[in-house]
Amino acid sequence: MSDCLFCRIIDKAIPADIVLERGNLLALRDINPQAPTHVLIIPRRHIATIDDLQAEDTLLVGEMVQAAREIAAAESLVVGYRLVFNCGRQGGQEVDHLHLHLLGGRSMEWPPG
Ligand code: 5GP
Ligand code: ZN
């Protein structure tokens, strides 16, 4: 989708600090990091939100989680990290292209804001 920020990053029309690129996925550092490590894992295919996932996307979501785990290990997040999917406006989603936040390098609080 030409009007989607993350699709434009995937197409290399907008630069990004890409930490992993393989198969169906791409992972990039968040431009406004909320923790020392803040990486977004995104599918190459445009899927707007968690609510738009189809049954056949189940493996893709698993690949996203596995990629997050690998990046967490590469970033030495040995004492823990947080994975977040924001969904919809009240869920805090601002970019309507599915993404998994990987946050680490500091203690996380609960409940989140
Ligand atoms: P959301 O609020 O939709 O769950 O998360 C969107 C994330 O995308 C935010 O954390 C925001 O900082 C990040 N973001 C917004 N624009 C850009 C950009 O142009 N490049 C990168 N790398 N991240 C962005
Ligand atoms: Zn998109």
GROMACS .gro file of C-alpha atoms and ligand atoms in nm:
model
  138
    1MET     CA    1   0.000   0.000   0.000
    2SER     CA    2   0.163   0.321  -0.116
    3ASP     CA    3   0.007   0.531   0.161
    4CYS     CA    4   0.126   0.299   0.438
    5LEU     CA    5   0.439   0.408   0.625
    6PHE     CA    6   0.565   0.057   0.694
    7CYS     CA    7   0.496  -0.060   0.336
    8ARG     CA    8   0.707   0.233   0.220
    9ILE     CA    9   0.987   0.126   0.457
   10ILE     CA   10   0.959  -0.232   0.324
   11ASP     CA   11   0.985  -0.094  -0.032
   12LYS     CA   12   1.294   0.107   0.079
   13ALA     CA   13   1.119   0.430  -0.018
   14ILE     CA   14   1.176   0.551   0.340
   15PRO     CA   15   1.502   0.471   0.522
   16ALA     CA   16   1.501   0.271   0.844
   17ASP     CA   17   1.750   0.102   1.076
   18ILE     CA   18   1.676  -0.257   0.975
   19VAL     CA   19   1.802  -0.526   1.213
   20LEU     CA   20   1.660  -0.834   1.041
   21GLU     CA   21   1.520  -0.902   0.695
   22ARG     CA   22   1.417  -1.248   0.592
   23GLY     CA   23   1.133  -1.439   0.435
   24ASN     CA   24   0.801  -1.283   0.521
   25LEU     CA   25   0.945  -1.043   0.780
   26LEU     CA   26   1.141  -0.731   0.840
   27ALA     CA   27   1.250  -0.584   1.175
   28LEU     CA   28   1.354  -0.225   1.232
   29ARG     CA   29   1.444  -0.001   1.523
   30ASP     CA   30   1.164   0.225   1.639
   31ILE     CA   31   1.224   0.590   1.549
   32ASN     CA   32   1.103   0.697   1.895
   33PRO     CA   33   1.238   0.424   2.124
   34GLN     CA   34   1.059   0.365   2.455
   35ALA     CA   35   1.340   0.145   2.591
   36PRO     CA   36   1.712   0.094   2.518
   37THR     CA   37   1.606  -0.178   2.274
   38HIS     CA   38   1.286  -0.102   2.083
   39VAL     CA   39   1.245  -0.303   1.763
   40LEU     CA   40   0.935  -0.345   1.547
   41ILE     CA   41   0.883  -0.680   1.375
   42ILE     CA   42   0.658  -0.641   1.073
   43PRO     CA   43   0.527  -0.870   0.798
   44ARG     CA   44   0.616  -0.771   0.440
   45ARG     CA   45   0.253  -0.817   0.343
   46HIS     CA   46   0.020  -0.535   0.441
   47ILE     CA   47  -0.207  -0.651   0.723
   48ALA     CA   48  -0.363  -0.359   0.907
   49THR     CA   49  -0.422  -0.498   1.255
   50ILE     CA   50  -0.447  -0.814   1.463
   51ASP     CA   51  -0.819  -0.802   1.381
   52ASP     CA   52  -0.739  -0.848   1.011
   53LEU     CA   53  -0.548  -1.174   1.058
   54GLN     CA   54  -0.684  -1.477   0.876
   55ALA     CA   55  -0.651  -1.838   0.992
   56GLU     CA   56  -0.374  -1.891   0.732
   57ASP     CA   57  -0.170  -1.613   0.896
   58THR     CA   58  -0.119  -1.817   1.214
   59LEU     CA   59   0.227  -1.934   1.107
   60LEU     CA   60   0.325  -1.578   1.015
   61VAL     CA   61   0.244  -1.456   1.367
   62GLY     CA   62   0.454  -1.741   1.506
   63GLU     CA   63   0.741  -1.635   1.281
   64MET     CA   64   0.710  -1.280   1.416
   65VAL     CA   65   0.735  -1.405   1.775
   66GLN     CA   66   1.032  -1.630   1.691
   67ALA     CA   67   1.207  -1.339   1.518
   68ALA     CA   68   1.148  -1.122   1.826
   69ARG     CA   69   1.301  -1.392   2.044
   70GLU     CA   70   1.607  -1.414   1.818
   71ILE     CA   71   1.653  -1.037   1.818
   72ALA     CA   72   1.616  -1.030   2.198
   73ALA     CA   73   1.896  -1.286   2.221
   74ALA     CA   74   2.111  -1.091   1.975
   75GLU     CA   75   2.054  -0.777   2.185
   76SER     CA   76   2.155  -0.971   2.500
   77LEU     CA   77   1.819  -0.915   2.671
   78VAL     CA   78   1.899  -1.200   2.908
   79VAL     CA   79   1.700  -1.068   3.207
   80GLY     CA   80   1.380  -1.029   3.008
   81TYR     CA   81   1.192  -0.820   2.757
   82ARG     CA   82   0.838  -0.732   2.658
   83LEU     CA   83   0.645  -0.810   2.337
   84VAL     CA   84   0.345  -0.593   2.254
   85PHE     CA   85   0.082  -0.586   1.981
   86ASN     CA   86  -0.123  -0.266   1.999
   87CYS     CA   87  -0.458  -0.313   1.827
   88GLY     CA   88  -0.687  -0.030   1.725
   89ARG     CA   89  -0.702   0.328   1.849
   90GLN     CA   90  -0.788   0.250   2.210
   91GLY     CA   91  -0.519  -0.018   2.207
   92GLY     CA   92  -0.266   0.251   2.120
   93GLN     CA   93  -0.208   0.153   1.756
   94GLU     CA   94  -0.092   0.448   1.545
   95VAL     CA   95   0.046   0.274   1.236
   96ASP     CA   96  -0.208   0.052   1.063
   97HIS     CA   97   0.040  -0.212   0.946
   98LEU     CA   98   0.072  -0.506   1.183
   99HIS     CA   99   0.381  -0.483   1.403
  100LEU     CA  100   0.514  -0.653   1.712
  101HIS     CA  101   0.702  -0.429   1.954
  102LEU     CA  102   1.011  -0.578   2.121
  103LEU     CA  103   1.110  -0.368   2.422
  104GLY     CA  104   1.403  -0.439   2.650
  105GLY     CA  105   1.702  -0.308   2.834
  106ARG     CA  106   1.508  -0.163   3.129
  107SER     CA  107   1.257  -0.285   3.387
  108MET     CA  108   0.898  -0.283   3.260
  109GLU     CA  109   0.605  -0.171   3.469
  110TRP     CA  110   0.260  -0.324   3.501
  111PRO     CA  111  -0.006  -0.219   3.430
  112PRO     CA  112   0.113  -0.043   3.112
  113GLY     CA  113  -0.015   0.310   3.054
  1145GP     P1  114   0.191   0.171   1.735
  1145GP     O1  115   0.159   0.288   1.823
  1145GP     O2  116   0.116   0.176   1.606
  1145GP     O3  117   0.176   0.038   1.805
  1145GP     O4  118   0.345   0.180   1.703
  1145GP     C1  119   0.395   0.247   1.593
  1145GP     C2  120   0.541   0.269   1.619
  1145GP     O5  121   0.602   0.312   1.499
  1145GP     C3  122   0.567   0.380   1.723
  1145GP     O6  123   0.640   0.324   1.833
  1145GP     C4  124   0.646   0.483   1.646
  1145GP     O7  125   0.749   0.544   1.722
  1145GP     C5  126   0.702   0.405   1.529
  1145GP     N1  127   0.725   0.483   1.410
  1145GP     C6  128   0.643   0.580   1.360
  1145GP     N2  129   0.696   0.630   1.246
  1145GP     C7  130   0.813   0.564   1.227
  1145GP     C8  131   0.913   0.572   1.126
  1145GP     O8  132   0.906   0.649   1.030
  1145GP     N3  133   1.020   0.489   1.137
  1145GP     C9  134   1.032   0.401   1.242
  1145GP     N4  135   1.142   0.323   1.244
  1145GP     N5  136   0.939   0.390   1.338
  1145GP    C10  137   0.831   0.471   1.331
  115ZN      ZN  138   0.149  -0.150   0.507
   0.00000   0.00000   0.00000
